[in-house]
Short mmCIF file of C-alpha atoms in Angstrom, two decimals:
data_model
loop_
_atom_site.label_atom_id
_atom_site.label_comp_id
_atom_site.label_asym_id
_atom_site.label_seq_id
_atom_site.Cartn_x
_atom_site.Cartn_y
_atom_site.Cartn_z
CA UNK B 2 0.00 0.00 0.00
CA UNK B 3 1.01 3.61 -0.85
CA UNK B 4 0.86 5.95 1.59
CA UNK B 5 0.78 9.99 0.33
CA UNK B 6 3.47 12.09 1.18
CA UNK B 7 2.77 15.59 2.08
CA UNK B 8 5.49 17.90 1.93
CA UNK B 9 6.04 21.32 0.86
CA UNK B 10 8.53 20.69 -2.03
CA UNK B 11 7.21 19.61 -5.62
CA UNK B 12 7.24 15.90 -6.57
CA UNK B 13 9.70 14.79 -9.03
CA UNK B 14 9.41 13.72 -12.21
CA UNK B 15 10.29 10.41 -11.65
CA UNK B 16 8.41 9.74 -8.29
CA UNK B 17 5.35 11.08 -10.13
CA UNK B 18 5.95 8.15 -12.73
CA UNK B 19 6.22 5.68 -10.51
CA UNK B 20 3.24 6.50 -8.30
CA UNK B 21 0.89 7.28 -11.40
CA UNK B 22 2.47 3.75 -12.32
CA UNK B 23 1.22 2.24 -9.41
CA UNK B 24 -2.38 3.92 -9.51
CA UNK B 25 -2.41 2.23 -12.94
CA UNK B 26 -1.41 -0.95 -11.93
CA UNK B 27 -4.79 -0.93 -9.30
CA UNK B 28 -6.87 0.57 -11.52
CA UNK B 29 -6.19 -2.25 -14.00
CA UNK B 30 -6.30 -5.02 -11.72
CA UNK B 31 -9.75 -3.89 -10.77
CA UNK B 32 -11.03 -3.07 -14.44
CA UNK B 33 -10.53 -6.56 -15.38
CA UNK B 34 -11.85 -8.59 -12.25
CA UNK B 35 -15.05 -6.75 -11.92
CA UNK B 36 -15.26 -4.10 -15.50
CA UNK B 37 -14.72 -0.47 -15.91
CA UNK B 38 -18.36 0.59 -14.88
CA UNK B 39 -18.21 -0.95 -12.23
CA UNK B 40 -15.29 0.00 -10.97
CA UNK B 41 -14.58 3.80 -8.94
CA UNK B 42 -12.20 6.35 -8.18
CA UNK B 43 -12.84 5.62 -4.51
CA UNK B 44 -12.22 1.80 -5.41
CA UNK B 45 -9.35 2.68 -7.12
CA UNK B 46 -7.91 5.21 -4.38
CA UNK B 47 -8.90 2.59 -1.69
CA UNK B 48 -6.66 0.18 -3.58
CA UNK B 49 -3.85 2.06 -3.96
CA UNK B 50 -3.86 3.51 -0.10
CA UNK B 51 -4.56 7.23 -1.58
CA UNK B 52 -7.16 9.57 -1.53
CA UNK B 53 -9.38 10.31 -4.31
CA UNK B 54 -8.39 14.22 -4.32
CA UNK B 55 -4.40 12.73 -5.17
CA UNK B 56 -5.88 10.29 -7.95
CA UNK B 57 -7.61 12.93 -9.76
CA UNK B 58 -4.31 15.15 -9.01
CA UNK B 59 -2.68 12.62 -11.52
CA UNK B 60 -5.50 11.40 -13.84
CA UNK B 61 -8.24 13.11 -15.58
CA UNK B 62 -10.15 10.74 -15.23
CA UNK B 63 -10.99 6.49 -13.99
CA UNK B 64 -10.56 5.50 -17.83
CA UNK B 65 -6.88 7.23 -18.15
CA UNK B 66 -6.01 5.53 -14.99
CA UNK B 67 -5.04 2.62 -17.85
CA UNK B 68 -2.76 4.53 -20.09
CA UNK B 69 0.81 3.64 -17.64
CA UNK B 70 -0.05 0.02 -17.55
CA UNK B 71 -0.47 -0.09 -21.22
CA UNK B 72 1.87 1.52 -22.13
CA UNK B 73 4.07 -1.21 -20.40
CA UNK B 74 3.19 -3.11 -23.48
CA UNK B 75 5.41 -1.60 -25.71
CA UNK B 76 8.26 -0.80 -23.52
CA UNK B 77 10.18 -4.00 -23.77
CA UNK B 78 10.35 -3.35 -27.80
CA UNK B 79 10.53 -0.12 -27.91
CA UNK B 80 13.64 -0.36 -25.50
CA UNK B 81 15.10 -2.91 -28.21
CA UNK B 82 14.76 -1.46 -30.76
CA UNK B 83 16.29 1.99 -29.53
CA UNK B 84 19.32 -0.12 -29.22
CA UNK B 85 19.39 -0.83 -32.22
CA UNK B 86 22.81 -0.91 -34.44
CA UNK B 87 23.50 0.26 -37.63
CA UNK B 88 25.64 -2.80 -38.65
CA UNK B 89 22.87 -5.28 -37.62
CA UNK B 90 19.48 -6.24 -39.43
CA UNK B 91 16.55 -6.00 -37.36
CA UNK B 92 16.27 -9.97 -37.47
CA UNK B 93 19.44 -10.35 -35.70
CA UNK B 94 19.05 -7.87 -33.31
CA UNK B 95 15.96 -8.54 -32.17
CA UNK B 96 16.84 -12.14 -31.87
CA UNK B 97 19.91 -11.22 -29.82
CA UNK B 98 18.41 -8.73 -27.48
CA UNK B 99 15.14 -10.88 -27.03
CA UNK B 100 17.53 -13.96 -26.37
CA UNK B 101 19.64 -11.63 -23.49
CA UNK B 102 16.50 -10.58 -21.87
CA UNK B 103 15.43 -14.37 -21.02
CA UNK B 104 18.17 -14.50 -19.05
CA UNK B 105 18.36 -11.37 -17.67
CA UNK B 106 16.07 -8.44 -15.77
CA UNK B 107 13.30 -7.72 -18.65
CA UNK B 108 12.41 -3.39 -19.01
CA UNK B 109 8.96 -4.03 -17.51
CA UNK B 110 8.22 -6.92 -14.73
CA UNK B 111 5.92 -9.84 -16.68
CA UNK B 112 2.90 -8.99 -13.98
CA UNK B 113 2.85 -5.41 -15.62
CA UNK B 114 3.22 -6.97 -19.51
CA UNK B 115 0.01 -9.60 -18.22
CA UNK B 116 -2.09 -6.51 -17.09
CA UNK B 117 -0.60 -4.62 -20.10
CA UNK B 118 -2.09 -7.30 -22.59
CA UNK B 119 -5.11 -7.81 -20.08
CA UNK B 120 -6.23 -3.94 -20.87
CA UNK B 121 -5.57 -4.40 -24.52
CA UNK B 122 -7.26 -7.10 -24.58
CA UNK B 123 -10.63 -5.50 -22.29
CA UNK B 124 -10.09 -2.62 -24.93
CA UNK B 125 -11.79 -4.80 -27.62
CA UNK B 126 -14.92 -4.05 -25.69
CA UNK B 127 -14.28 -0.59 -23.56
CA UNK B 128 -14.05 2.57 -25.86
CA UNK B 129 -12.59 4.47 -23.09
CA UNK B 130 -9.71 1.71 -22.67
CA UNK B 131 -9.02 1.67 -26.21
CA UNK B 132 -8.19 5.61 -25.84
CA UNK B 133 -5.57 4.14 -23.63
CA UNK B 134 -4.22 1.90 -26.10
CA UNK B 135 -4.12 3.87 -28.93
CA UNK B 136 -1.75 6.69 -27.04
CA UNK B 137 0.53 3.99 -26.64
CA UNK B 138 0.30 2.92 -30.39
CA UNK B 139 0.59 6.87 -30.68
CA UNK B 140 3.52 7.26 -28.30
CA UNK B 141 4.89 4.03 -30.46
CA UNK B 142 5.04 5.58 -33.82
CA UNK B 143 6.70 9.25 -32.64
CA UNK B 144 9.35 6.56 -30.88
CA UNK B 145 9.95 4.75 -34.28
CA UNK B 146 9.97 8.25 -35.94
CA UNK B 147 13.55 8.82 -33.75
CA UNK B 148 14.41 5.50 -34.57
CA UNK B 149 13.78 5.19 -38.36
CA UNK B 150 15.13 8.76 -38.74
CA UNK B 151 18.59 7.82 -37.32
CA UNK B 152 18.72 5.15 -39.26
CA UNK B 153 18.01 6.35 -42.56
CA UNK B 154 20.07 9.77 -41.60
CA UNK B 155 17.02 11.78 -42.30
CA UNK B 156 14.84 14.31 -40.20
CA UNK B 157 11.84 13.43 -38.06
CA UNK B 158 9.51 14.94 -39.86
CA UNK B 159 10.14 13.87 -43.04
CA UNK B 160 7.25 12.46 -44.69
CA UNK B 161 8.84 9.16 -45.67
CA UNK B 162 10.19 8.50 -42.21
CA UNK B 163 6.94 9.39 -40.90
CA UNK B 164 4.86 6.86 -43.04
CA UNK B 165 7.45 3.92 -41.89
CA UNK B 166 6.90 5.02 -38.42
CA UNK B 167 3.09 5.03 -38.89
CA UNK B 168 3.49 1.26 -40.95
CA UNK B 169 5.87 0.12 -38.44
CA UNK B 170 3.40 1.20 -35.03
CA UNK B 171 0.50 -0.64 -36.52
CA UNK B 172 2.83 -3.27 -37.33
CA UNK B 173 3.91 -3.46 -33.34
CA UNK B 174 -0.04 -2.62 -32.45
CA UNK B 175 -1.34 -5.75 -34.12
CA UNK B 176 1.07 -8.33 -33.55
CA UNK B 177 0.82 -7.04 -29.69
CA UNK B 178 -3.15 -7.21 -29.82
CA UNK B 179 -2.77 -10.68 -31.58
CA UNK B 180 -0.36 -12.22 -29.04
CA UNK B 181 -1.73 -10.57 -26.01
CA UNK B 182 -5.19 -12.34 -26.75
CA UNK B 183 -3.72 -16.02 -27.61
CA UNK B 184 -2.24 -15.62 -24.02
CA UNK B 185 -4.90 -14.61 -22.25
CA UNK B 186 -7.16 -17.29 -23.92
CA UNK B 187 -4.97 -20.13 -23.68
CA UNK B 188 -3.79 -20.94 -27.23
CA UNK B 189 -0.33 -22.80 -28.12
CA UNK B 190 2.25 -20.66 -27.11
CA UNK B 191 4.70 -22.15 -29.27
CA UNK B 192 4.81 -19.92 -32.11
CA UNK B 193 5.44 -17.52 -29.80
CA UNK B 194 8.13 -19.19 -27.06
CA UNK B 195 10.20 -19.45 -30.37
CA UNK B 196 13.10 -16.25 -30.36
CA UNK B 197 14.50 -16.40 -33.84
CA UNK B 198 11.09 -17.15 -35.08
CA UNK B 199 9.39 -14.32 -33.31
CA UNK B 200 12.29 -12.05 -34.34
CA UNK B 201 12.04 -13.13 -37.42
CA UNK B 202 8.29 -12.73 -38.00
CA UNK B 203 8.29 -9.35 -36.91
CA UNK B 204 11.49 -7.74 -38.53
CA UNK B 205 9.77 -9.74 -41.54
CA UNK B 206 6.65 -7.38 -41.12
CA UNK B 207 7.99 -4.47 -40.75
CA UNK B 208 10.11 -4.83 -43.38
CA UNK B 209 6.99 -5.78 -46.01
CA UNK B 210 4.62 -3.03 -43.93
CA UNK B 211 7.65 -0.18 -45.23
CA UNK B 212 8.38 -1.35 -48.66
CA UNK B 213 11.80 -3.18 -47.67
CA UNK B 214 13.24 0.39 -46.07
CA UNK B 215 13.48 -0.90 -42.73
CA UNK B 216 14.92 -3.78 -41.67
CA UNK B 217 18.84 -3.95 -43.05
CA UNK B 218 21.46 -2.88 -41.97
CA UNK B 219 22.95 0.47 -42.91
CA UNK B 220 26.28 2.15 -43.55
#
């Protein structure tokens, strides 16, 4: 439980993250075990050990309480793939990092990544969650602008760079919604316990969703 400091000084910027990141992590938790109607800010500040006053201090409103948690879905890519060198094509990388983080401390703790895909998945059927999940997707693309734009040594803005950061975002968007719901309804897993293969099927579709420009390495 969280208890609410009160002190004259500002919060920081990074204690701000982490308690917003906690709110969401109660707010989702009781979203999916009894559904966003029926769910509170009181509930949710009860949860969380905070008032109501400090929830709506961070949120605008029960609904946005989602948007940290999701965006936890992305993270773990999105931290690969800012990583990623020049020399290398995205299938290697990809299968290297992915490979490392088995064995090592993953960006975002798996309970976070199973509510992540839990509120994508519940977004199928909540309008207001699916706000939160397309902010991510949002947030997604303006990262693989940065990215893409390094890579091809071209501005941020440039339309090109642009459209293979919008291809490349619904790229990430669907194969997330598609392996977030196998999970959660018990399908095979082995398509997706498979590195290389995984690596390889989506440096595969990104490289067909951007016409071959992303995806090889570069000088």
């Amino acid at each position: 439980m969280t208890t609410e400091k009160r002190s004259g000084g500002s919060m920081s910027e990074h204690r701000r993250a982490r308690l917003r990141l906690e709110i969401s992590r109660e707010a989702a938790r009781l979203f999916w075990e009894q559904g966003v109607a029926g769910t509170s800010g009181d509930q949710i500040a009860q949860a969380v050990g905070l008032s109501t006053r400090t929830i709506w201090r961070h949120f605008r409103s029960k609904e946005s309480c989602a948007e940290p948690i999701v965006m936890q879905g992305v993270v773990t890519l999105l931290t690969v793939l800012r990583s990623w060198p020049r020399h290398r094509s995205l299938e290697e990388h990809l299968d290297a990092e992915l490979s490392r983080l088995r064995t090592e401390a993953p960006p975002v703790d798996l309970a976070d990544e199973m509510l992540a895909m839990k509120m994508i998945r519940l977004a199928d059927t909540e309008p207001a969650l699916r706000t939160a999940w397309l902010m991510a997707c949002d947030q997604t693309q303006q990262e693989m602008c940065a990215i893409i734009a390094g890579r091809l040594r071209r501005p941020a803005d440039d339309l090109e760079v642009r459209l293979h950061a919008a291809a490349s975002a619904a790229v990430i968007r669907v194969m997330d919604e598609h392996i977030g719901a196998a999970i959660l309804s018990g399908a095979d897993l082995t398509e997706f316990e498979d590195v290389t293969a995984l690596s390889r099927r989506y440096a595969r579709v990104i490289r067909t969703a951007t016409g071959g420009a992303v995806g090889d390495p570069v000088d």
